[in-house]
PDB file of C-alpha atoms and ligand atoms in Angstrom:
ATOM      1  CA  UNK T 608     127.979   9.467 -53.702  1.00  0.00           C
ATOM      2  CA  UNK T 609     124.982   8.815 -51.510  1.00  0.00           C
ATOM      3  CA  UNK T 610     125.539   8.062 -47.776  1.00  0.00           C
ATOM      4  CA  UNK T 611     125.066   3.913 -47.856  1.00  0.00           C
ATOM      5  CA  UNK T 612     127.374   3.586 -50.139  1.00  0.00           C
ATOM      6  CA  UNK T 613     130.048   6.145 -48.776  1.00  0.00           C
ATOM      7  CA  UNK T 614     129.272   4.698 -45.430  1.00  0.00           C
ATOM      8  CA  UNK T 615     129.962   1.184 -46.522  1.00  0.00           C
ATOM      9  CA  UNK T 616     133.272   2.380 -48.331  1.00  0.00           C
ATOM     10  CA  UNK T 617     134.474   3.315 -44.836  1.00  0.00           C
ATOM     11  CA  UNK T 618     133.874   0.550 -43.164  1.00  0.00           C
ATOM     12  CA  UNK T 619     136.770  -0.682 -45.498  1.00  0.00           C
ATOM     13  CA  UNK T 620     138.997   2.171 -46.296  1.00  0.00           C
ATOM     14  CA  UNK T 621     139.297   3.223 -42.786  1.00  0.00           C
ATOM     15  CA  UNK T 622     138.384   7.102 -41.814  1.00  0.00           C
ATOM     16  CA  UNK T 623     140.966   7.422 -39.035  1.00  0.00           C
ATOM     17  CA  UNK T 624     144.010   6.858 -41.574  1.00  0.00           C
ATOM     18  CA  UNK T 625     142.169   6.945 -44.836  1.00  0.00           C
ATOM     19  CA  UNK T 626     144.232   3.611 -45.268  1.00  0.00           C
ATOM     20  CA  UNK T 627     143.137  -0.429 -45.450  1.00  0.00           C
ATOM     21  CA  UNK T 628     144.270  -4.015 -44.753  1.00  0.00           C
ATOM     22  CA  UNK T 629     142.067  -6.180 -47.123  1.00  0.00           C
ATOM     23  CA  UNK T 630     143.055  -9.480 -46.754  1.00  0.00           C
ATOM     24  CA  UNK T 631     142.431 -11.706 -50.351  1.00  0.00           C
ATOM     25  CA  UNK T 632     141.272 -14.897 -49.862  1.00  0.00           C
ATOM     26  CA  UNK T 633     139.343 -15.290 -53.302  1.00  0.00           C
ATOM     27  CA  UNK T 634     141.621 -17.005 -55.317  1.00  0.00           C
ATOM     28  CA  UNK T 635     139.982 -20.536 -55.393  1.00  0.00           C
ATOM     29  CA  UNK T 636     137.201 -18.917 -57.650  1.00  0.00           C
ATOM     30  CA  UNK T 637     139.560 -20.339 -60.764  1.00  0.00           C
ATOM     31  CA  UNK T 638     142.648 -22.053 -59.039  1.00  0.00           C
ATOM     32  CA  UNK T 639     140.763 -24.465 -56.766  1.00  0.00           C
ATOM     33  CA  UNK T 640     142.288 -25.323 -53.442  1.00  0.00           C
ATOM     34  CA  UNK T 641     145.422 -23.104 -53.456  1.00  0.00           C
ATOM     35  CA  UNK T 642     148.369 -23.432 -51.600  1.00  0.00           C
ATOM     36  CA  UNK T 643     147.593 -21.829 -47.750  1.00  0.00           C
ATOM     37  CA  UNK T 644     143.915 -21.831 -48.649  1.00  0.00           C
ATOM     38  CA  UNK T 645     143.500 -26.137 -48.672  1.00  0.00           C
ATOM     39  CA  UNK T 646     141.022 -25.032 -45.495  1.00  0.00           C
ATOM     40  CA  UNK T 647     139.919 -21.398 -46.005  1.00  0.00           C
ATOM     41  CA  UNK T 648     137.698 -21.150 -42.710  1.00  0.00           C
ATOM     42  CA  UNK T 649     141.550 -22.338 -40.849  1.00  0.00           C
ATOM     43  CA  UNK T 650     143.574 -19.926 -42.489  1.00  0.00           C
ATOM     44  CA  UNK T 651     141.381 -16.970 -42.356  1.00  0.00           C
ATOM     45  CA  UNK T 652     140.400 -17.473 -38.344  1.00  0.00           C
ATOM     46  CA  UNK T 653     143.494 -16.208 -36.862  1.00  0.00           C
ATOM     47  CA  UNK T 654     144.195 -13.383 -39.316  1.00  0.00           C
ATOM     48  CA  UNK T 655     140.766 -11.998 -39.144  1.00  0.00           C
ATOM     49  CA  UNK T 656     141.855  -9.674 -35.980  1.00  0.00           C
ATOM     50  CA  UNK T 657     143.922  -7.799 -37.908  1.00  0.00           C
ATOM     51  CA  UNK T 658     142.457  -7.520 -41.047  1.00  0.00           C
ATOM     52  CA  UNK T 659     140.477  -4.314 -42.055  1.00  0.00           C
ATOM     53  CA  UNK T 660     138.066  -6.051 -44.800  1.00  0.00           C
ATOM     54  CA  UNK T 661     137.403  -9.771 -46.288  1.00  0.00           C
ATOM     55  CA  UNK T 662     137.664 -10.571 -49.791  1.00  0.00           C
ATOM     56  CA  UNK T 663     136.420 -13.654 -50.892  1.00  0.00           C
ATOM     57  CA  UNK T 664     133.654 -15.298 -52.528  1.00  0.00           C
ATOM     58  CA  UNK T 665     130.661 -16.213 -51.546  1.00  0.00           C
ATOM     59  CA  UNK T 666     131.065 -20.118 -51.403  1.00  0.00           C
ATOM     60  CA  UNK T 667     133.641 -19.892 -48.585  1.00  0.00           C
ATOM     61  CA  UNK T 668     131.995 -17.225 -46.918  1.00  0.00           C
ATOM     62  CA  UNK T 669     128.683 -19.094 -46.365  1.00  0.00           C
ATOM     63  CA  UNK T 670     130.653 -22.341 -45.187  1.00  0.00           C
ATOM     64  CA  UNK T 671     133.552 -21.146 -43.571  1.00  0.00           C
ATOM     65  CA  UNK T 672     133.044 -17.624 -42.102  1.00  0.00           C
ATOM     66  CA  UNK T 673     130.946 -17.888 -38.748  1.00  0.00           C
ATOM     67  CA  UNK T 674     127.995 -15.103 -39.738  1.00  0.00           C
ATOM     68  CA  UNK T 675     129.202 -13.263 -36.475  1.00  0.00           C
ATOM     69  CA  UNK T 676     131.970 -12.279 -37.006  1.00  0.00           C
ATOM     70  CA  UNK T 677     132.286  -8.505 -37.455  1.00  0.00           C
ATOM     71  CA  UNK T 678     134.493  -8.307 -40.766  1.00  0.00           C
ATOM     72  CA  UNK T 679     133.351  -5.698 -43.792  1.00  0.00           C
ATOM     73  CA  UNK T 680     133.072  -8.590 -46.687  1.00  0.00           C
ATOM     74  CA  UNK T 681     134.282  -7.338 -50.043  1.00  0.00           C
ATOM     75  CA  UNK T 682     132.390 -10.253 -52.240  1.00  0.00           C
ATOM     76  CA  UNK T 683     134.750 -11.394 -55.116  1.00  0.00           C
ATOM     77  CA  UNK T 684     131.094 -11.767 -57.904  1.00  0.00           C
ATOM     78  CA  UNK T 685     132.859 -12.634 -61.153  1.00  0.00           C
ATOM     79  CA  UNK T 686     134.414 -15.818 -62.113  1.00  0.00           C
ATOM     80  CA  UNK T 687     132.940 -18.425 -64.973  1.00  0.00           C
ATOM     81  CA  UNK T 688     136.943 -19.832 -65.757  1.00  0.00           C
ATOM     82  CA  UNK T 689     139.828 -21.927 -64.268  1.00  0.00           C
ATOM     83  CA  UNK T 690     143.563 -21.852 -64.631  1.00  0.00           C
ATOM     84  CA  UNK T 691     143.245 -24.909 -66.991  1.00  0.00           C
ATOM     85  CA  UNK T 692     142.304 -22.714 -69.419  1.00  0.00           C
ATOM     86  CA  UNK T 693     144.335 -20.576 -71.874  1.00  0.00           C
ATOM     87  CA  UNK T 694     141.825 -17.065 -71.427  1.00  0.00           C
ATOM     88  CA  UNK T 695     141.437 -16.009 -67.995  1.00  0.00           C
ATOM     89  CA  UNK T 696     139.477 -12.769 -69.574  1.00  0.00           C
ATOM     90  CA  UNK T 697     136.361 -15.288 -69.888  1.00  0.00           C
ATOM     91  CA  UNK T 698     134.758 -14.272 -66.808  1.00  0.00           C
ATOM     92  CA  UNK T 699     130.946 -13.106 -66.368  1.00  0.00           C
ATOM     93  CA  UNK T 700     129.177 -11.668 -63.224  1.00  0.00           C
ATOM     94  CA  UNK T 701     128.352 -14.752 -60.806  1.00  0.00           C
ATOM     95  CA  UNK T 702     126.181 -13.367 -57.929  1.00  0.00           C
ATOM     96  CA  UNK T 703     123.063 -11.459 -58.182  1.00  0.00           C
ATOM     97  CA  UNK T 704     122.965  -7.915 -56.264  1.00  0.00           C
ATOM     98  CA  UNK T 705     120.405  -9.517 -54.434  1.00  0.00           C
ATOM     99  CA  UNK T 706     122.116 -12.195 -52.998  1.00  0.00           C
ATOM    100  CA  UNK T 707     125.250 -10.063 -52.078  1.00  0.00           C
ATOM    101  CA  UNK T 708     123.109  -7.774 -49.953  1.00  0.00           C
ATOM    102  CA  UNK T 709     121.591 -11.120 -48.371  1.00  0.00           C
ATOM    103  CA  UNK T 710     125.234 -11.764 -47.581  1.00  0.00           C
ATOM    104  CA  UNK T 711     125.282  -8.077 -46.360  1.00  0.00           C
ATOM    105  CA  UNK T 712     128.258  -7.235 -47.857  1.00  0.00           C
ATOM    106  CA  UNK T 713     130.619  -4.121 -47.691  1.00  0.00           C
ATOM    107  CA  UNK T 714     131.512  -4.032 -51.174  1.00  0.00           C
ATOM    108  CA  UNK T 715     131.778  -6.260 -54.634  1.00  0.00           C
ATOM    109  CA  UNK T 716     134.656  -6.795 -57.231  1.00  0.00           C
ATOM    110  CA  UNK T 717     134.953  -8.115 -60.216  1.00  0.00           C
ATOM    111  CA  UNK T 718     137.782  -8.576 -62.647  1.00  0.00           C
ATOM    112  CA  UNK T 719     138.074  -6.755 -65.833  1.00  0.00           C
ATOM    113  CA  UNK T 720     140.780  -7.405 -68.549  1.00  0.00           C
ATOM    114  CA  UNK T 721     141.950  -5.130 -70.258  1.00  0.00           C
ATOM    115  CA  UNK T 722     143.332  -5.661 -73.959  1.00  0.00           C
ATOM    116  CA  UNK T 723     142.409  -9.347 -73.393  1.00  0.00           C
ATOM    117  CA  UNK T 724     140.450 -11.223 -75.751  1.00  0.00           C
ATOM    118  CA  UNK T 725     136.949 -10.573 -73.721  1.00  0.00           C
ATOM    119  CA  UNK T 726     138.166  -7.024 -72.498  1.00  0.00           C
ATOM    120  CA  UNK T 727     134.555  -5.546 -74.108  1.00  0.00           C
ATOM    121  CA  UNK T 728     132.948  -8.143 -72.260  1.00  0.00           C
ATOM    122  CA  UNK T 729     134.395  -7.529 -68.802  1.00  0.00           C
ATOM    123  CA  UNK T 730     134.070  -4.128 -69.300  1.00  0.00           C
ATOM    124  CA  UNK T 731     130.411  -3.762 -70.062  1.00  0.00           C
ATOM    125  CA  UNK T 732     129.884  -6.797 -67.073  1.00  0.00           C
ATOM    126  CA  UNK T 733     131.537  -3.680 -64.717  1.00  0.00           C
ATOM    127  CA  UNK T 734     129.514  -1.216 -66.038  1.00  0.00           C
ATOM    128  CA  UNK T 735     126.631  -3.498 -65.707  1.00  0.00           C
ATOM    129  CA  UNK T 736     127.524  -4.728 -61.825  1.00  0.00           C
ATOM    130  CA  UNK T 737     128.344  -0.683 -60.802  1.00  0.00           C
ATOM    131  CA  UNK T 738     124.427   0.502 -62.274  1.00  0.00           C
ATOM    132  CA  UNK T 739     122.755  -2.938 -60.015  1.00  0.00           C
ATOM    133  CA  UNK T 740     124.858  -2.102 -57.041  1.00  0.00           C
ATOM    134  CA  UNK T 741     124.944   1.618 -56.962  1.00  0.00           C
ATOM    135  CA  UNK T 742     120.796   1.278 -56.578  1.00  0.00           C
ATOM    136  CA  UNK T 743     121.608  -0.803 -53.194  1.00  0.00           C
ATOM    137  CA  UNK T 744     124.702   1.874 -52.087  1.00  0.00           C
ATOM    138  CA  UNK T 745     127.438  -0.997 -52.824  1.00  0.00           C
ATOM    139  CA  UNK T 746     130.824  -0.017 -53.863  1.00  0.00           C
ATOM    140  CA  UNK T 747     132.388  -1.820 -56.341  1.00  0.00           C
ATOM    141  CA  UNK T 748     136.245  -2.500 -56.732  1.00  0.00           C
ATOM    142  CA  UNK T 749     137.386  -3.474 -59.856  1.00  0.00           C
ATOM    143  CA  UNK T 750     140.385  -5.749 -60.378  1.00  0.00           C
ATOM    144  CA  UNK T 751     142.858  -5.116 -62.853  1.00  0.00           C
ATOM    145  CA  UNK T 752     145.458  -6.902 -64.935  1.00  0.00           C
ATOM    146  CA  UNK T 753     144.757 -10.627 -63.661  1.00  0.00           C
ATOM    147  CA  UNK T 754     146.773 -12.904 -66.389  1.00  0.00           C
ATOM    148  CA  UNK T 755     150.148 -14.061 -66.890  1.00  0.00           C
ATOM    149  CA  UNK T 756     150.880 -12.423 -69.946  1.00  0.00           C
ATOM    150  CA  UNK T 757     149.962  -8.670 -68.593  1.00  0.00           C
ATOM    151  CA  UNK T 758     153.029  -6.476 -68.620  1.00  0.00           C
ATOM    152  CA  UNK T 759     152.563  -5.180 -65.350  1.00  0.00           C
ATOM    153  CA  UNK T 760     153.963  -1.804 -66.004  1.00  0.00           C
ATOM    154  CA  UNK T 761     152.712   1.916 -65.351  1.00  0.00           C
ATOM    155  CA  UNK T 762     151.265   2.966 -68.589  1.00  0.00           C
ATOM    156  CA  UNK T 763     149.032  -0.501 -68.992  1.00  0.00           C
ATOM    157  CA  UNK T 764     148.205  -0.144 -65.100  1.00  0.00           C
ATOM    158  CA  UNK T 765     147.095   3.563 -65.476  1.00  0.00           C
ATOM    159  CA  UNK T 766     144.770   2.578 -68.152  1.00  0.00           C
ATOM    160  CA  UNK T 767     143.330  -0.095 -66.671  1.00  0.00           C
ATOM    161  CA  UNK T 768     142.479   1.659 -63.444  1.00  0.00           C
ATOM    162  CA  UNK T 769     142.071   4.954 -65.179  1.00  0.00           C
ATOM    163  CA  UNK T 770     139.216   2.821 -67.284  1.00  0.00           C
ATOM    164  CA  UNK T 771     137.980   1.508 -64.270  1.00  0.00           C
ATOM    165  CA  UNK T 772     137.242   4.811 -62.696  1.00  0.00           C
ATOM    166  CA  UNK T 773     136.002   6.446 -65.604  1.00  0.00           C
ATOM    167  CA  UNK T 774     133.398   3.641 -65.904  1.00  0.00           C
ATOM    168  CA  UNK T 775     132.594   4.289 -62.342  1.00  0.00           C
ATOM    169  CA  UNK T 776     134.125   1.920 -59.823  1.00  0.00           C
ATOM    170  CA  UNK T 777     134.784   3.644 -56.572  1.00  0.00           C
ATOM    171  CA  UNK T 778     137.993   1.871 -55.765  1.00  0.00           C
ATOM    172  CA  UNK T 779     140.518  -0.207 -58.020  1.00  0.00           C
ATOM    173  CA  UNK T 780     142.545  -3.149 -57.068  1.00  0.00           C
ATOM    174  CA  UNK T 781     146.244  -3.359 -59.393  1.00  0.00           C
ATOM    175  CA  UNK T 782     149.847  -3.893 -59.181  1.00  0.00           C
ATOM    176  CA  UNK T 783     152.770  -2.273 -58.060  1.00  0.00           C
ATOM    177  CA  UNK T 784     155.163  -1.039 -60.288  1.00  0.00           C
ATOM    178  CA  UNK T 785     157.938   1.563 -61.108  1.00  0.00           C
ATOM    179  CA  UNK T 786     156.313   4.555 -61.552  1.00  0.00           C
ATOM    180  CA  UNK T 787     153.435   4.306 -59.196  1.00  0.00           C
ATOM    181  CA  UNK T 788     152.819   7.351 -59.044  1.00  0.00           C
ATOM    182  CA  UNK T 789     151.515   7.627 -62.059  1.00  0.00           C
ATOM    183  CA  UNK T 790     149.123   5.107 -61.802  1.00  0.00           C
ATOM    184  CA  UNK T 791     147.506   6.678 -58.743  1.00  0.00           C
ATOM    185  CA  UNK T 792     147.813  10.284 -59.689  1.00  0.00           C
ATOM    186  CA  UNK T 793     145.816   9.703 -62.968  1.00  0.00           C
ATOM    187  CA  UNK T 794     142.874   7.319 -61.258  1.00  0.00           C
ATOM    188  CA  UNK T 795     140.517   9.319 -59.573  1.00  0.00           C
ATOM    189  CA  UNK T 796     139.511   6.771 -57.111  1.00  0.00           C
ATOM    190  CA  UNK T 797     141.227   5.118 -54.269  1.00  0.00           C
ATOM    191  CA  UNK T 798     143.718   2.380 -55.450  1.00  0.00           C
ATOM    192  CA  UNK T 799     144.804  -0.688 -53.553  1.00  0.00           C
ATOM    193  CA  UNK T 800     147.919  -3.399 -54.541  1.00  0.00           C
ATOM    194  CA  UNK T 801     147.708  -6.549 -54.819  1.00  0.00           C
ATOM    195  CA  UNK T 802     150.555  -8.621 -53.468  1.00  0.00           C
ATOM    196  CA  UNK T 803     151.151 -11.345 -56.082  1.00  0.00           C
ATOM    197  CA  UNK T 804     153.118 -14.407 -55.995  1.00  0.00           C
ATOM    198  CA  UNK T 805     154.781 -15.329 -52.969  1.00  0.00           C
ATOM    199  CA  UNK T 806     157.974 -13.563 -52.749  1.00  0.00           C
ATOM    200  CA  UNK T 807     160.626 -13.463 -49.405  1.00  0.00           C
ATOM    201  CA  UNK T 808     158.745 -11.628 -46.630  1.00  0.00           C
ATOM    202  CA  UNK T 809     160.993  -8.937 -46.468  1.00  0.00           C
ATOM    203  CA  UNK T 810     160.395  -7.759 -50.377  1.00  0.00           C
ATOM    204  CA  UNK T 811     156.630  -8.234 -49.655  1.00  0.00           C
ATOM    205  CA  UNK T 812     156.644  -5.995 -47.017  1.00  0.00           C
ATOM    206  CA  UNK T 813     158.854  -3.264 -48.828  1.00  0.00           C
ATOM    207  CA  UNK T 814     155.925  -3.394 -51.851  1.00  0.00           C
ATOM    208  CA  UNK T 815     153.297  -2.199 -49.200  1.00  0.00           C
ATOM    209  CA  UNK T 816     155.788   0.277 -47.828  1.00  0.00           C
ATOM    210  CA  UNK T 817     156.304   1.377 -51.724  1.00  0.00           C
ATOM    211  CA  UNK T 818     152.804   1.015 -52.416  1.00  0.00           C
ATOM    212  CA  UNK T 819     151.544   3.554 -49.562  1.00  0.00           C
ATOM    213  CA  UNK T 820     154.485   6.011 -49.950  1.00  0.00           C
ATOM    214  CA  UNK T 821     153.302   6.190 -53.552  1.00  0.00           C
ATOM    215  CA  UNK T 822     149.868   6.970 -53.142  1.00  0.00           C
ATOM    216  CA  UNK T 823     147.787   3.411 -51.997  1.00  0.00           C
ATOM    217  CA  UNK T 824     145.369   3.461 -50.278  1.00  0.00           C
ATOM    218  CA  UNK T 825     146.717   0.358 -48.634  1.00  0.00           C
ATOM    219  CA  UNK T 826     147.019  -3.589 -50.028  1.00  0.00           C
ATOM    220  CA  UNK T 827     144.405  -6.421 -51.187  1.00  0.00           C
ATOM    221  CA  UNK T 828     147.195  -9.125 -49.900  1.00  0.00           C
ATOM    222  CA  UNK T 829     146.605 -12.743 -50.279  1.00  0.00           C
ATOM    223  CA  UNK T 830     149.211 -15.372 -50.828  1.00  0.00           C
ATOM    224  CA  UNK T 831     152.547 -13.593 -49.178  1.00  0.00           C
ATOM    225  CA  UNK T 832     150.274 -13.198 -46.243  1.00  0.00           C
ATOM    226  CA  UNK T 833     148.488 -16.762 -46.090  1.00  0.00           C
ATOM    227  CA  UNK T 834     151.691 -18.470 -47.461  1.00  0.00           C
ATOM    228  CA  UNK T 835     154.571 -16.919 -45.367  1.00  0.00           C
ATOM    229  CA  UNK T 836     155.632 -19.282 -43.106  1.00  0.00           C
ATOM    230  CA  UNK T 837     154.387 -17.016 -40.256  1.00  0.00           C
ATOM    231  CA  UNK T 838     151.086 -15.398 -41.710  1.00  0.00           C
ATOM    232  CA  UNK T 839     149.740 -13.541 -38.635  1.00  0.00           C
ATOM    233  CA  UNK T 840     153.100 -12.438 -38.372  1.00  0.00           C
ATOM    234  CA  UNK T 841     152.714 -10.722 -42.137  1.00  0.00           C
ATOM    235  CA  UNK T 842     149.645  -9.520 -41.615  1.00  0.00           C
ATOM    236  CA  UNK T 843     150.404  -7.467 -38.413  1.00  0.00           C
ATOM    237  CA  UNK T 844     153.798  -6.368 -40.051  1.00  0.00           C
ATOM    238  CA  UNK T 845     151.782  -5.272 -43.425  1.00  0.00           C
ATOM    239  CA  UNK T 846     148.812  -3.718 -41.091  1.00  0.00           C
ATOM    240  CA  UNK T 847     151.877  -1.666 -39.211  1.00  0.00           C
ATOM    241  CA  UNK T 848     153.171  -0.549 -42.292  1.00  0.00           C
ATOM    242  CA  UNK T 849     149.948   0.370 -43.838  1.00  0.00           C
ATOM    243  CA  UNK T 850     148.179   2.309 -41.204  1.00  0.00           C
ATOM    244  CA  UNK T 851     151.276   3.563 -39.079  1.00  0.00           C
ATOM    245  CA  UNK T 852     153.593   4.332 -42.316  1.00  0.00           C
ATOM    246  CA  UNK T 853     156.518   2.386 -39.769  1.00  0.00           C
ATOM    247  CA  UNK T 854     160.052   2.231 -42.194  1.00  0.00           C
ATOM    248  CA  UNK T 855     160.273  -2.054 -43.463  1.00  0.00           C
ATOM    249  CA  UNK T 856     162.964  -2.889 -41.059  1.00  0.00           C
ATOM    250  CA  UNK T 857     160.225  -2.440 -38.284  1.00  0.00           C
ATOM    251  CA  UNK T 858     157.627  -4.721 -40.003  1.00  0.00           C
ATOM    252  CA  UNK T 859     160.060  -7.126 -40.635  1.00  0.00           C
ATOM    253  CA  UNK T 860     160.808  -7.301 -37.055  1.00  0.00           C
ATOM    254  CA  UNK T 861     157.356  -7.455 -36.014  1.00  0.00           C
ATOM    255  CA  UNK T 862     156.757 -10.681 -38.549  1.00  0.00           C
ATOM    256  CA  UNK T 863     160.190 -12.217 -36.985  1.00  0.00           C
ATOM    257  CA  UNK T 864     158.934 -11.477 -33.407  1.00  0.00           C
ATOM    258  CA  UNK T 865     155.501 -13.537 -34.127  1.00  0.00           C
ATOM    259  CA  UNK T 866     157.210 -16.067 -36.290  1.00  0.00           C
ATOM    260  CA  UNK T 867     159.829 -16.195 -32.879  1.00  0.00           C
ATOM    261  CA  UNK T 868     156.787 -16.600 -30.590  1.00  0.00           C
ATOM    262  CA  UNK T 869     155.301 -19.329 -32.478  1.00  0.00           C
ATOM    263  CA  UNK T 870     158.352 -21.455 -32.399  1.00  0.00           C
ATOM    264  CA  UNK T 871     158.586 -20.987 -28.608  1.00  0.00           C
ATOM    265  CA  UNK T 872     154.705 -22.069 -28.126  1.00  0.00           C
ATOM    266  CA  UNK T 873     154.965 -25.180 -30.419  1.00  0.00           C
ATOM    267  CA  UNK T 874     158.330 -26.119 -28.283  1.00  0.00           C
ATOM    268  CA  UNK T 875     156.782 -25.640 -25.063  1.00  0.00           C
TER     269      UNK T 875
HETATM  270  C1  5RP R1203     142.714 -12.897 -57.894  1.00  0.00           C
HETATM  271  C2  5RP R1203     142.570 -11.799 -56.931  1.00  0.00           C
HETATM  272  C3  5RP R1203     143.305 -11.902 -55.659  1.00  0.00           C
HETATM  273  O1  5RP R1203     142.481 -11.446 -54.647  1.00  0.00           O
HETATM  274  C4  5RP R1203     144.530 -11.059 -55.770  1.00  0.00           C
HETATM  275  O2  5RP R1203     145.391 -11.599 -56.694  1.00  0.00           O
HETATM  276  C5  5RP R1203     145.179 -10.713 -54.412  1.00  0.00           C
HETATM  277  O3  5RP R1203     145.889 -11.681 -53.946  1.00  0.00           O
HETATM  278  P1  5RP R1203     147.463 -11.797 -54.051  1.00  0.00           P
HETATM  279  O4  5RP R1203     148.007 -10.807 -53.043  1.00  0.00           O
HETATM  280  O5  5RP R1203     147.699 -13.219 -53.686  1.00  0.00           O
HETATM  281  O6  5RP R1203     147.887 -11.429 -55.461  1.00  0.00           O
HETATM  282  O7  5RP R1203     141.883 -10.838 -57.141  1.00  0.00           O
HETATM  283  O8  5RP R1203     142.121 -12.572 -59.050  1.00  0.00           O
END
């Protein structure tokens, strides 16, 4: 691995713990305006402090992230469908190399679907995306098992990321599930969870706890940060968690301390 791109790579998957925070914003790439992300430049602003890395796309970056703020930007560069259709798989690469080192980003990701109907063609688009950005020392983190028909268990998840990997992305986004430990132990690259659909704070934050005891390298967390009801709150429990391995109880308390505080300000 040349030095760019291992130097970028730590500027998200941080040295000190070997651990990371990415906060995912990207979802309106295919489901529009989103519940928590209406305003994405609102919602991002006060979680930014305690976020390790960015993921979005490059839409709301330009024209919602002020250029100075001093966040690693993983740059979501596929997309091409929408939830109103049937085949999420029918994605293609939607950002040139060029522009994402304009945008001077840490890091791209794409989705790739595997054993869905354009599978071949999200494959070769990765293998395609990791040759263009591995000439510019980019790291590329490829998303697995978008779709709501995936079974989300270990043996599909370790083949996706195990594909991933062997088709040379340097870090994999996927789920947690039983059996984690599978997943991670056969990938040979760092692996980060997504968080999925909003669940109760308290089960959010045990899946990062899981997630890290099992081998993560730490969480790409979106919508049960940016739609809990107290979202700095869940992203300073989940950054506790991640880089300071503290048991759930104590990042639940931290989110109900925040969530406490808030209520307190808005009264006064
Ligand atoms: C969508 C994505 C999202 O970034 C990902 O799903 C993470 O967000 P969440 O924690 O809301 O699942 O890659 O394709």
């Amino acid at each position: 691995m040349d030095w760019g791109l291992k130097n970028r790579l730590s500027r998200i998957i941080k040295p000190d713990t070997g651990r990371t925070v990415m906060l995912a914003v990207d979802h309106g790439y295919f489901l529009g305006p989103t519940t928590g992300l209406e305003e994405p430049g609102k919602t991002v602003e006060p979680l930014l402090p305690y976020a390790d890395t960015l993921m979005l796309t490059r839409g709301v970056l330009r024209n919602c992230v002020d250029p100075e703020t001093d966040i690693p930007i993983v740059l979501r560069v596929s997309g091409g469908t929408s939830v109103l259709k049937d085949d999420l798989s029918n994605e293609g690469i939607t950002v040139s190399i060029r522009d994402a080192i304009r945008l001077n980003v840490s890091g791209v990701a794409l989705s790739i679907f595997v054993g869905a109907p354009n599978e071949r063609e999200t494959l070769q688009s990765m293998a395609d995306l990791i040759d263009d950005a591995e000439e510019f020392g980019i790291p590329v983190l490829a998303v697995t098992a978008v779709g709501k028909d995936m079974v989300r268990d270990a043996r599909y998840l370790a083949l996706c990321c195990r594909i991933a990997a062997e088709m040379g992305a340097h870090f994999v986004k996927t789920y947690y599930c039983d059996d984690f430990e599978r997943v991670v132990s056969t990938c040979p690259v760092p692996v980060v969870i997504a968080g999925g659909k909003k669940i109760p704070e308290n089960d959010a934050l045990q899946l990062a706890h899981n997630a890290v005891k099992r081998g993560a390298v730490g969480v790409d967390m979106g919508r049960n940060i940016f739609q809990s009801d107290c979202p700095v709150g869940m992203i300073k429990a989940v950054r506790a968690i991640v880089h300071e391995n503290i048991p759930v109880e104590e990042g639940y308390k931290i989110y109900e301390s925040e969530k406490a505080n808030n209520v307190k300000t808005a009264v006064a």
